[in-house]
């Protein structure tokens, strides 16, 4: 339900999540009174309290302040949540998080970044390329103080547009980037055609003076064509061409702007392509491309996207959110750019519906690692399916990759530790709680002998 757009008292259910905490931060900076709850206490809640948010651990009807004018929820909030029941009892309007994002974006000139993969990274890149822009991103970003949000003084607001629950259709940006189109979120979309249809609908909502920036992905380009909106193409045969030079280096070329050198601090050809789309959008917004490129050179990544966890015994540990086959392939390719040693992948599959549809492709992508350790499926919002386990993924990893199925995170951690030797790069991969394993591995590796020789005894985490 749409609410009056004036700042007022809002209560966010699940305020500790990446997306909701970002919205809370933005709302406070925009003048709203904000409260919220999450299942458990956390550093995120502490940071929000420091901003003046009334953040409470535990969901309860009594947690909603008396002056609350609106309750904000995400798709992840269960229908039997006690705060939803209390809002109904008290007649408090309920709005989806995307509606609040649209409301906050409406206070600036809006830009949205959409696509199956790379949204968070590209949104953060665009925010940097523009200068002092506001942003709401689904991962921690520079200037967000541990969140994906920043309220800038500039005229632009960059939002990550989420297709997982079709909530991108709540947004009304002036312009948008469409990075790629893939069949993900199988509980929401029955087919790839359904995914394409929602992106076309999203693009058709752009205003007449707006534009869609689109990269090399053929499905994304077809969506832009079908939508019939003005477009700036990036990549092969596009308005902006990209000549890759390796190690985050490229030269972008535009008929009017000429050659624009780009050098990123983050690895992967996919990141160069993301940056090229961000630069093209920044140029449309009026930023000199050379200045945008220089700003992008300072980009060091977002949370859980090839994020260094640490080193020990000659082994480097990196954490990444990759959970779709295309993302796994891109992240493993980036890892190859950053090491001459072996790549060890610890992968936690995410959601039974995704593994049911894409488990074989996940295994195929993990074949780019030298060693793959696969855990059981992280359930998140879906019930367990005895017929869909991580073994489906592990069994699909091709030779010569050495593969282990280790159902629990503890077993997977120990399996990885048993494999490590100096020069290795370890990747913890997945959208679930696998992110905690990286720090554990670093701590264990740093306790090993200074010569970095990993004997069977020294590997024992006990």
JSON list of C-alpha atoms in Angstrom, two decimals, residues 205-426:
[
{"chain": "A", "resi": 205, "resn": "UNK", "atom": "CA", "xyz": [8.28, 2.01, -17.48]},
{"chain": "A", "resi": 206, "resn": "UNK", "atom": "CA", "xyz": [11.23, 4.29, -18.25]},
{"chain": "A", "resi": 207, "resn": "UNK", "atom": "CA", "xyz": [10.21, 7.87, -19.13]},
{"chain": "A", "resi": 208, "resn": "UNK", "atom": "CA", "xyz": [10.47, 9.17, -22.69]},
{"chain": "A", "resi": 209, "resn": "UNK", "atom": "CA", "xyz": [13.67, 11.06, -21.92]},
{"chain": "A", "resi": 210, "resn": "UNK", "atom": "CA", "xyz": [15.23, 8.03, -20.25]},
{"chain": "A", "resi": 211, "resn": "UNK", "atom": "CA", "xyz": [17.60, 5.41, -21.58]},
{"chain": "A", "resi": 212, "resn": "UNK", "atom": "CA", "xyz": [18.61, 1.79, -21.07]},
{"chain": "A", "resi": 213, "resn": "UNK", "atom": "CA", "xyz": [22.31, 0.91, -20.97]},
{"chain": "A", "resi": 214, "resn": "UNK", "atom": "CA", "xyz": [22.84, -2.70, -22.02]},
{"chain": "A", "resi": 215, "resn": "UNK", "atom": "CA", "xyz": [25.97, -4.83, -22.25]},
{"chain": "A", "resi": 216, "resn": "UNK", "atom": "CA", "xyz": [26.97, -7.76, -24.44]},
{"chain": "A", "resi": 217, "resn": "UNK", "atom": "CA", "xyz": [24.40, -10.24, -23.16]},
{"chain": "A", "resi": 218, "resn": "UNK", "atom": "CA", "xyz": [22.19, -11.19, -26.14]},
{"chain": "A", "resi": 219, "resn": "UNK", "atom": "CA", "xyz": [19.07, -11.80, -24.05]},
{"chain": "A", "resi": 220, "resn": "UNK", "atom": "CA", "xyz": [19.44, -8.41, -22.37]},
{"chain": "A", "resi": 221, "resn": "UNK", "atom": "CA", "xyz": [19.84, -6.71, -25.75]},
{"chain": "A", "resi": 222, "resn": "UNK", "atom": "CA", "xyz": [16.74, -8.52, -27.02]},
{"chain": "A", "resi": 223, "resn": "UNK", "atom": "CA", "xyz": [14.73, -7.33, -24.00]},
{"chain": "A", "resi": 224, "resn": "UNK", "atom": "CA", "xyz": [15.75, -3.75, -24.73]},
{"chain": "A", "resi": 225, "resn": "UNK", "atom": "CA", "xyz": [14.78, -4.18, -28.38]},
{"chain": "A", "resi": 226, "resn": "UNK", "atom": "CA", "xyz": [11.37, -5.65, -27.50]},
{"chain": "A", "resi": 227, "resn": "UNK", "atom": "CA", "xyz": [10.76, -2.92, -24.91]},
{"chain": "A", "resi": 228, "resn": "UNK", "atom": "CA", "xyz": [11.36, -0.31, -27.62]},
{"chain": "A", "resi": 229, "resn": "UNK", "atom": "CA", "xyz": [13.23, 2.12, -25.39]},
{"chain": "A", "resi": 230, "resn": "UNK", "atom": "CA", "xyz": [16.23, 4.30, -26.31]},
{"chain": "A", "resi": 231, "resn": "UNK", "atom": "CA", "xyz": [19.42, 2.35, -25.68]},
{"chain": "A", "resi": 232, "resn": "UNK", "atom": "CA", "xyz": [23.15, 2.79, -25.20]},
{"chain": "A", "resi": 233, "resn": "UNK", "atom": "CA", "xyz": [24.92, -0.45, -26.08]},
{"chain": "A", "resi": 234, "resn": "UNK", "atom": "CA", "xyz": [28.20, -1.52, -24.50]},
{"chain": "A", "resi": 235, "resn": "UNK", "atom": "CA", "xyz": [30.49, -4.22, -25.87]},
{"chain": "A", "resi": 236, "resn": "UNK", "atom": "CA", "xyz": [30.73, -5.96, -29.22]},
{"chain": "A", "resi": 237, "resn": "UNK", "atom": "CA", "xyz": [29.38, -3.68, -31.96]},
{"chain": "A", "resi": 238, "resn": "UNK", "atom": "CA", "xyz": [28.03, -1.25, -29.38]},
{"chain": "A", "resi": 239, "resn": "UNK", "atom": "CA", "xyz": [28.12, 2.49, -28.83]},
{"chain": "A", "resi": 240, "resn": "UNK", "atom": "CA", "xyz": [30.88, 1.81, -26.32]},
{"chain": "A", "resi": 241, "resn": "UNK", "atom": "CA", "xyz": [33.34, -0.93, -27.29]},
{"chain": "A", "resi": 242, "resn": "UNK", "atom": "CA", "xyz": [35.62, -2.67, -24.80]},
{"chain": "A", "resi": 243, "resn": "UNK", "atom": "CA", "xyz": [39.13, -3.90, -25.56]},
{"chain": "A", "resi": 244, "resn": "UNK", "atom": "CA", "xyz": [40.35, -6.10, -22.71]},
{"chain": "A", "resi": 245, "resn": "UNK", "atom": "CA", "xyz": [44.04, -5.99, -21.74]},
{"chain": "A", "resi": 246, "resn": "UNK", "atom": "CA", "xyz": [43.98, -8.33, -18.73]},
{"chain": "A", "resi": 247, "resn": "UNK", "atom": "CA", "xyz": [44.47, -7.69, -15.01]},
{"chain": "A", "resi": 248, "resn": "UNK", "atom": "CA", "xyz": [41.51, -5.31, -14.80]},
{"chain": "A", "resi": 249, "resn": "UNK", "atom": "CA", "xyz": [42.75, -3.19, -17.69]},
{"chain": "A", "resi": 250, "resn": "UNK", "atom": "CA", "xyz": [40.77, -2.20, -20.75]},
{"chain": "A", "resi": 251, "resn": "UNK", "atom": "CA", "xyz": [40.28, 0.58, -23.24]},
{"chain": "A", "resi": 252, "resn": "UNK", "atom": "CA", "xyz": [36.74, 1.79, -23.81]},
{"chain": "A", "resi": 253, "resn": "UNK", "atom": "CA", "xyz": [35.98, 3.57, -27.07]},
{"chain": "A", "resi": 254, "resn": "UNK", "atom": "CA", "xyz": [33.12, 5.86, -28.06]},
{"chain": "A", "resi": 255, "resn": "UNK", "atom": "CA", "xyz": [32.72, 7.74, -31.33]},
{"chain": "A", "resi": 256, "resn": "UNK", "atom": "CA", "xyz": [32.36, 11.11, -29.56]},
{"chain": "A", "resi": 257, "resn": "UNK", "atom": "CA", "xyz": [34.44, 10.56, -26.41]},
{"chain": "A", "resi": 258, "resn": "UNK", "atom": "CA", "xyz": [37.29, 8.64, -28.04]},
{"chain": "A", "resi": 259, "resn": "UNK", "atom": "CA", "xyz": [39.46, 6.17, -26.13]},
{"chain": "A", "resi": 260, "resn": "UNK", "atom": "CA", "xyz": [39.01, 5.97, -22.36]},
{"chain": "A", "resi": 261, "resn": "UNK", "atom": "CA", "xyz": [41.58, 3.82, -20.50]},
{"chain": "A", "resi": 262, "resn": "UNK", "atom": "CA", "xyz": [40.22, 1.86, -17.53]},
{"chain": "A", "resi": 263, "resn": "UNK", "atom": "CA", "xyz": [42.19, 0.08, -14.82]},
{"chain": "A", "resi": 264, "resn": "UNK", "atom": "CA", "xyz": [40.30, -1.69, -12.04]},
{"chain": "A", "resi": 265, "resn": "UNK", "atom": "CA", "xyz": [41.66, -2.95, -8.73]},
{"chain": "A", "resi": 266, "resn": "UNK", "atom": "CA", "xyz": [39.22, -5.89, -8.78]},
{"chain": "A", "resi": 267, "resn": "UNK", "atom": "CA", "xyz": [39.82, -9.00, -10.93]},
{"chain": "A", "resi": 268, "resn": "UNK", "atom": "CA", "xyz": [37.75, -10.55, -13.68]},
{"chain": "A", "resi": 269, "resn": "UNK", "atom": "CA", "xyz": [36.70, -9.66, -17.20]},
{"chain": "A", "resi": 270, "resn": "UNK", "atom": "CA", "xyz": [33.11, -9.59, -15.93]},
{"chain": "A", "resi": 271, "resn": "UNK", "atom": "CA", "xyz": [34.03, -6.67, -13.67]},
{"chain": "A", "resi": 272, "resn": "UNK", "atom": "CA", "xyz": [35.53, -4.76, -16.59]},
{"chain": "A", "resi": 273, "resn": "UNK", "atom": "CA", "xyz": [32.24, -5.26, -18.45]},
{"chain": "A", "resi": 274, "resn": "UNK", "atom": "CA", "xyz": [30.26, -4.15, -15.38]},
{"chain": "A", "resi": 275, "resn": "UNK", "atom": "CA", "xyz": [32.45, -1.05, -15.09]},
{"chain": "A", "resi": 276, "resn": "UNK", "atom": "CA", "xyz": [31.99, -0.25, -18.76]},
{"chain": "A", "resi": 277, "resn": "UNK", "atom": "CA", "xyz": [28.21, -0.20, -18.30]},
{"chain": "A", "resi": 278, "resn": "UNK", "atom": "CA", "xyz": [28.57, 2.01, -15.22]},
{"chain": "A", "resi": 279, "resn": "UNK", "atom": "CA", "xyz": [30.84, 4.40, -17.11]},
{"chain": "A", "resi": 280, "resn": "UNK", "atom": "CA", "xyz": [28.42, 4.57, -20.05]},
{"chain": "A", "resi": 281, "resn": "UNK", "atom": "CA", "xyz": [25.57, 5.45, -17.69]},
{"chain": "A", "resi": 282, "resn": "UNK", "atom": "CA", "xyz": [27.68, 8.05, -15.87]},
{"chain": "A", "resi": 283, "resn": "UNK", "atom": "CA", "xyz": [28.53, 9.64, -19.21]},
{"chain": "A", "resi": 284, "resn": "UNK", "atom": "CA", "xyz": [24.80, 9.83, -20.05]},
{"chain": "A", "resi": 285, "resn": "UNK", "atom": "CA", "xyz": [24.32, 11.57, -16.69]},
{"chain": "A", "resi": 286, "resn": "UNK", "atom": "CA", "xyz": [26.86, 14.21, -17.72]},
{"chain": "A", "resi": 287, "resn": "UNK", "atom": "CA", "xyz": [30.05, 12.95, -16.05]},
{"chain": "A", "resi": 288, "resn": "UNK", "atom": "CA", "xyz": [33.21, 13.24, -18.14]},
{"chain": "A", "resi": 289, "resn": "UNK", "atom": "CA", "xyz": [34.17, 9.64, -19.07]},
{"chain": "A", "resi": 290, "resn": "UNK", "atom": "CA", "xyz": [37.83, 10.15, -18.14]},
{"chain": "A", "resi": 291, "resn": "UNK", "atom": "CA", "xyz": [36.76, 11.34, -14.68]},
{"chain": "A", "resi": 292, "resn": "UNK", "atom": "CA", "xyz": [34.36, 8.42, -14.32]},
{"chain": "A", "resi": 293, "resn": "UNK", "atom": "CA", "xyz": [37.16, 6.00, -15.29]},
{"chain": "A", "resi": 294, "resn": "UNK", "atom": "CA", "xyz": [39.53, 7.56, -12.75]},
{"chain": "A", "resi": 295, "resn": "UNK", "atom": "CA", "xyz": [36.89, 7.22, -10.04]},
{"chain": "A", "resi": 296, "resn": "UNK", "atom": "CA", "xyz": [36.28, 3.58, -11.01]},
{"chain": "A", "resi": 297, "resn": "UNK", "atom": "CA", "xyz": [40.00, 2.93, -10.59]},
{"chain": "A", "resi": 298, "resn": "UNK", "atom": "CA", "xyz": [39.50, 3.45, -6.84]},
{"chain": "A", "resi": 299, "resn": "UNK", "atom": "CA", "xyz": [36.77, 0.79, -6.62]},
{"chain": "A", "resi": 300, "resn": "UNK", "atom": "CA", "xyz": [37.85, -2.07, -4.37]},
{"chain": "A", "resi": 301, "resn": "UNK", "atom": "CA", "xyz": [34.70, -4.16, -4.47]},
{"chain": "A", "resi": 302, "resn": "UNK", "atom": "CA", "xyz": [31.58, -4.69, -2.38]},
{"chain": "A", "resi": 303, "resn": "UNK", "atom": "CA", "xyz": [30.94, -7.05, 0.48]},
{"chain": "A", "resi": 304, "resn": "UNK", "atom": "CA", "xyz": [31.08, -10.76, -0.37]},
{"chain": "A", "resi": 305, "resn": "UNK", "atom": "CA", "xyz": [32.20, -10.17, -3.97]},
{"chain": "A", "resi": 306, "resn": "UNK", "atom": "CA", "xyz": [35.72, -11.61, -4.21]},
{"chain": "A", "resi": 307, "resn": "UNK", "atom": "CA", "xyz": [36.32, -10.27, -0.69]},
{"chain": "A", "resi": 308, "resn": "UNK", "atom": "CA", "xyz": [39.68, -11.12, 0.84]},
{"chain": "A", "resi": 309, "resn": "UNK", "atom": "CA", "xyz": [39.27, -12.85, 4.19]},
{"chain": "A", "resi": 310, "resn": "UNK", "atom": "CA", "xyz": [42.98, -13.19, 4.94]},
{"chain": "A", "resi": 311, "resn": "UNK", "atom": "CA", "xyz": [46.07, -15.33, 4.52]},
{"chain": "A", "resi": 312, "resn": "UNK", "atom": "CA", "xyz": [47.82, -18.02, 6.50]},
{"chain": "A", "resi": 313, "resn": "UNK", "atom": "CA", "xyz": [50.50, -20.63, 5.86]},
{"chain": "A", "resi": 314, "resn": "UNK", "atom": "CA", "xyz": [50.91, -19.31, 2.32]},
{"chain": "A", "resi": 315, "resn": "UNK", "atom": "CA", "xyz": [47.20, -19.81, 1.54]},
{"chain": "A", "resi": 316, "resn": "UNK", "atom": "CA", "xyz": [44.88, -16.95, 0.50]},
{"chain": "A", "resi": 317, "resn": "UNK", "atom": "CA", "xyz": [41.18, -17.14, 1.45]},
{"chain": "A", "resi": 318, "resn": "UNK", "atom": "CA", "xyz": [38.54, -15.19, -0.50]},
{"chain": "A", "resi": 319, "resn": "UNK", "atom": "CA", "xyz": [34.76, -15.11, 0.05]},
{"chain": "A", "resi": 320, "resn": "UNK", "atom": "CA", "xyz": [32.19, -14.60, -2.71]},
{"chain": "A", "resi": 321, "resn": "UNK", "atom": "CA", "xyz": [28.40, -14.55, -2.99]},
{"chain": "A", "resi": 322, "resn": "UNK", "atom": "CA", "xyz": [28.36, -16.58, -6.23]},
{"chain": "A", "resi": 323, "resn": "UNK", "atom": "CA", "xyz": [25.57, -19.16, -6.19]},
{"chain": "A", "resi": 324, "resn": "UNK", "atom": "CA", "xyz": [24.37, -19.40, -9.81]},
{"chain": "A", "resi": 325, "resn": "UNK", "atom": "CA", "xyz": [26.40, -21.31, -12.44]},
{"chain": "A", "resi": 326, "resn": "UNK", "atom": "CA", "xyz": [27.19, -18.14, -14.39]},
{"chain": "A", "resi": 327, "resn": "UNK", "atom": "CA", "xyz": [28.42, -16.43, -11.22]},
{"chain": "A", "resi": 328, "resn": "UNK", "atom": "CA", "xyz": [30.50, -19.43, -10.21]},
{"chain": "A", "resi": 329, "resn": "UNK", "atom": "CA", "xyz": [32.16, -19.49, -13.62]},
{"chain": "A", "resi": 330, "resn": "UNK", "atom": "CA", "xyz": [32.95, -15.76, -13.53]},
{"chain": "A", "resi": 331, "resn": "UNK", "atom": "CA", "xyz": [34.34, -15.89, -9.98]},
{"chain": "A", "resi": 332, "resn": "UNK", "atom": "CA", "xyz": [36.53, -18.91, -10.68]},
{"chain": "A", "resi": 333, "resn": "UNK", "atom": "CA", "xyz": [37.84, -17.21, -13.84]},
{"chain": "A", "resi": 334, "resn": "UNK", "atom": "CA", "xyz": [38.69, -14.14, -11.76]},
{"chain": "A", "resi": 335, "resn": "UNK", "atom": "CA", "xyz": [40.49, -16.36, -9.25]},
{"chain": "A", "resi": 336, "resn": "UNK", "atom": "CA", "xyz": [42.67, -17.73, -12.04]},
{"chain": "A", "resi": 337, "resn": "UNK", "atom": "CA", "xyz": [43.69, -14.16, -12.87]},
{"chain": "A", "resi": 338, "resn": "UNK", "atom": "CA", "xyz": [44.85, -13.61, -9.30]},
{"chain": "A", "resi": 339, "resn": "UNK", "atom": "CA", "xyz": [46.90, -16.74, -8.61]},
{"chain": "A", "resi": 340, "resn": "UNK", "atom": "CA", "xyz": [49.40, -19.01, -10.27]},
{"chain": "A", "resi": 341, "resn": "UNK", "atom": "CA", "xyz": [48.65, -21.69, -7.65]},
{"chain": "A", "resi": 342, "resn": "UNK", "atom": "CA", "xyz": [45.74, -24.05, -7.24]},
{"chain": "A", "resi": 343, "resn": "UNK", "atom": "CA", "xyz": [42.15, -22.88, -6.77]},
{"chain": "A", "resi": 344, "resn": "UNK", "atom": "CA", "xyz": [40.12, -24.67, -4.08]},
{"chain": "A", "resi": 345, "resn": "UNK", "atom": "CA", "xyz": [36.38, -24.00, -4.10]},
{"chain": "A", "resi": 346, "resn": "UNK", "atom": "CA", "xyz": [34.15, -24.58, -1.07]},
{"chain": "A", "resi": 347, "resn": "UNK", "atom": "CA", "xyz": [30.61, -24.23, -2.40]},
{"chain": "A", "resi": 348, "resn": "UNK", "atom": "CA", "xyz": [27.33, -24.14, -0.48]},
{"chain": "A", "resi": 349, "resn": "UNK", "atom": "CA", "xyz": [24.38, -24.57, -2.90]},
{"chain": "A", "resi": 350, "resn": "UNK", "atom": "CA", "xyz": [21.50, -22.20, -2.19]},
{"chain": "A", "resi": 351, "resn": "UNK", "atom": "CA", "xyz": [17.80, -23.17, -2.26]},
{"chain": "A", "resi": 352, "resn": "UNK", "atom": "CA", "xyz": [16.37, -26.57, -3.28]},
{"chain": "A", "resi": 353, "resn": "UNK", "atom": "CA", "xyz": [14.46, -25.03, -6.20]},
{"chain": "A", "resi": 354, "resn": "UNK", "atom": "CA", "xyz": [17.67, -23.61, -7.67]},
{"chain": "A", "resi": 355, "resn": "UNK", "atom": "CA", "xyz": [19.63, -26.83, -7.18]},
{"chain": "A", "resi": 356, "resn": "UNK", "atom": "CA", "xyz": [16.80, -28.88, -8.66]},
{"chain": "A", "resi": 357, "resn": "UNK", "atom": "CA", "xyz": [16.94, -26.77, -11.82]},
{"chain": "A", "resi": 358, "resn": "UNK", "atom": "CA", "xyz": [20.63, -25.91, -12.05]},
{"chain": "A", "resi": 359, "resn": "UNK", "atom": "CA", "xyz": [22.55, -28.44, -9.94]},
{"chain": "A", "resi": 360, "resn": "UNK", "atom": "CA", "xyz": [24.24, -30.05, -12.93]},
{"chain": "A", "resi": 361, "resn": "UNK", "atom": "CA", "xyz": [25.35, -26.66, -14.28]},
{"chain": "A", "resi": 362, "resn": "UNK", "atom": "CA", "xyz": [26.68, -25.70, -10.84]},
{"chain": "A", "resi": 363, "resn": "UNK", "atom": "CA", "xyz": [28.82, -28.85, -10.83]},
{"chain": "A", "resi": 364, "resn": "UNK", "atom": "CA", "xyz": [30.00, -28.13, -14.36]},
{"chain": "A", "resi": 365, "resn": "UNK", "atom": "CA", "xyz": [31.07, -24.60, -13.35]},
{"chain": "A", "resi": 366, "resn": "UNK", "atom": "CA", "xyz": [32.99, -25.95, -10.34]},
{"chain": "A", "resi": 367, "resn": "UNK", "atom": "CA", "xyz": [35.08, -27.95, -12.77]},
{"chain": "A", "resi": 368, "resn": "UNK", "atom": "CA", "xyz": [37.12, -24.77, -13.24]},
{"chain": "A", "resi": 369, "resn": "UNK", "atom": "CA", "xyz": [38.59, -25.34, -9.75]},
{"chain": "A", "resi": 370, "resn": "UNK", "atom": "CA", "xyz": [41.40, -27.76, -8.97]},
{"chain": "A", "resi": 371, "resn": "UNK", "atom": "CA", "xyz": [39.59, -28.97, -5.86]},
{"chain": "A", "resi": 372, "resn": "UNK", "atom": "CA", "xyz": [35.86, -28.64, -5.11]},
{"chain": "A", "resi": 373, "resn": "UNK", "atom": "CA", "xyz": [34.20, -29.23, -1.74]},
{"chain": "A", "resi": 374, "resn": "UNK", "atom": "CA", "xyz": [30.39, -29.10, -1.84]},
{"chain": "A", "resi": 375, "resn": "UNK", "atom": "CA", "xyz": [28.11, -28.83, 1.22]},
{"chain": "A", "resi": 376, "resn": "UNK", "atom": "CA", "xyz": [24.45, -29.63, 1.56]},
{"chain": "A", "resi": 377, "resn": "UNK", "atom": "CA", "xyz": [21.86, -27.14, 0.33]},
{"chain": "A", "resi": 378, "resn": "UNK", "atom": "CA", "xyz": [21.21, -23.95, 2.30]},
{"chain": "A", "resi": 379, "resn": "UNK", "atom": "CA", "xyz": [17.43, -23.90, 2.69]},
{"chain": "A", "resi": 380, "resn": "UNK", "atom": "CA", "xyz": [16.73, -20.21, 3.48]},
{"chain": "A", "resi": 381, "resn": "UNK", "atom": "CA", "xyz": [13.02, -19.70, 2.79]},
{"chain": "A", "resi": 382, "resn": "UNK", "atom": "CA", "xyz": [12.32, -23.14, 1.27]},
{"chain": "A", "resi": 383, "resn": "UNK", "atom": "CA", "xyz": [11.63, -26.53, 2.90]},
{"chain": "A", "resi": 384, "resn": "UNK", "atom": "CA", "xyz": [14.11, -29.36, 2.58]},
{"chain": "A", "resi": 385, "resn": "UNK", "atom": "CA", "xyz": [13.72, -31.84, -0.27]},
{"chain": "A", "resi": 386, "resn": "UNK", "atom": "CA", "xyz": [15.31, -35.25, 0.43]},
{"chain": "A", "resi": 387, "resn": "UNK", "atom": "CA", "xyz": [15.78, -35.74, -3.30]},
{"chain": "A", "resi": 388, "resn": "UNK", "atom": "CA", "xyz": [17.72, -32.48, -3.69]},
{"chain": "A", "resi": 389, "resn": "UNK", "atom": "CA", "xyz": [21.02, -32.35, -1.82]},
{"chain": "A", "resi": 390, "resn": "UNK", "atom": "CA", "xyz": [24.49, -31.00, -2.40]},
{"chain": "A", "resi": 391, "resn": "UNK", "atom": "CA", "xyz": [25.50, -34.42, -3.66]},
{"chain": "A", "resi": 392, "resn": "UNK", "atom": "CA", "xyz": [23.65, -33.63, -6.90]},
{"chain": "A", "resi": 393, "resn": "UNK", "atom": "CA", "xyz": [26.12, -30.81, -7.44]},
{"chain": "A", "resi": 394, "resn": "UNK", "atom": "CA", "xyz": [29.19, -32.72, -6.28]},
{"chain": "A", "resi": 395, "resn": "UNK", "atom": "CA", "xyz": [28.40, -35.66, -8.56]},
{"chain": "A", "resi": 396, "resn": "UNK", "atom": "CA", "xyz": [28.20, -33.31, -11.54]},
{"chain": "A", "resi": 397, "resn": "UNK", "atom": "CA", "xyz": [31.71, -31.84, -11.12]},
{"chain": "A", "resi": 398, "resn": "UNK", "atom": "CA", "xyz": [33.81, -33.12, -14.05]},
{"chain": "A", "resi": 399, "resn": "UNK", "atom": "CA", "xyz": [37.25, -34.66, -13.88]},
{"chain": "A", "resi": 400, "resn": "UNK", "atom": "CA", "xyz": [40.04, -33.90, -13.26]},
{"chain": "A", "resi": 401, "resn": "UNK", "atom": "CA", "xyz": [38.72, -31.68, -10.45]},
{"chain": "A", "resi": 402, "resn": "UNK", "atom": "CA", "xyz": [39.01, -33.60, -7.17]},
{"chain": "A", "resi": 403, "resn": "UNK", "atom": "CA", "xyz": [35.63, -33.35, -5.47]},
{"chain": "A", "resi": 404, "resn": "UNK", "atom": "CA", "xyz": [34.36, -34.00, -1.95]},
{"chain": "A", "resi": 405, "resn": "UNK", "atom": "CA", "xyz": [30.77, -33.92, -0.71]},
{"chain": "A", "resi": 406, "resn": "UNK", "atom": "CA", "xyz": [30.87, -32.64, 2.89]},
{"chain": "A", "resi": 407, "resn": "UNK", "atom": "CA", "xyz": [27.29, -31.97, 4.07]},
{"chain": "A", "resi": 408, "resn": "UNK", "atom": "CA", "xyz": [28.01, -29.66, 7.03]},
{"chain": "A", "resi": 409, "resn": "UNK", "atom": "CA", "xyz": [30.06, -26.50, 7.06]},
{"chain": "A", "resi": 410, "resn": "UNK", "atom": "CA", "xyz": [32.36, -27.97, 9.71]},
{"chain": "A", "resi": 411, "resn": "UNK", "atom": "CA", "xyz": [33.02, -31.02, 7.55]},
{"chain": "A", "resi": 412, "resn": "UNK", "atom": "CA", "xyz": [33.58, -28.84, 4.52]},
{"chain": "A", "resi": 413, "resn": "UNK", "atom": "CA", "xyz": [35.99, -26.58, 6.41]},
{"chain": "A", "resi": 414, "resn": "UNK", "atom": "CA", "xyz": [38.03, -29.59, 7.53]},
{"chain": "A", "resi": 415, "resn": "UNK", "atom": "CA", "xyz": [38.01, -31.06, 4.03]},
{"chain": "A", "resi": 416, "resn": "UNK", "atom": "CA", "xyz": [39.37, -27.82, 2.61]},
{"chain": "A", "resi": 417, "resn": "UNK", "atom": "CA", "xyz": [41.99, -27.53, 5.33]},
{"chain": "A", "resi": 418, "resn": "UNK", "atom": "CA", "xyz": [43.16, -31.06, 4.54]},
{"chain": "A", "resi": 419, "resn": "UNK", "atom": "CA", "xyz": [43.74, -30.01, 0.93]},
{"chain": "A", "resi": 420, "resn": "UNK", "atom": "CA", "xyz": [45.54, -26.71, 1.50]},
{"chain": "A", "resi": 421, "resn": "UNK", "atom": "CA", "xyz": [49.16, -26.15, 0.62]},
{"chain": "A", "resi": 422, "resn": "UNK", "atom": "CA", "xyz": [51.23, -22.98, 0.16]},
{"chain": "A", "resi": 423, "resn": "UNK", "atom": "CA", "xyz": [50.28, -21.00, -2.93]},
{"chain": "A", "resi": 424, "resn": "UNK", "atom": "CA", "xyz": [46.64, -22.11, -2.95]},
{"chain": "A", "resi": 425, "resn": "UNK", "atom": "CA", "xyz": [43.72, -19.71, -3.27]},
{"chain": "A", "resi": 426, "resn": "UNK", "atom": "CA", "xyz": [40.62, -20.87, -1.38]}
]
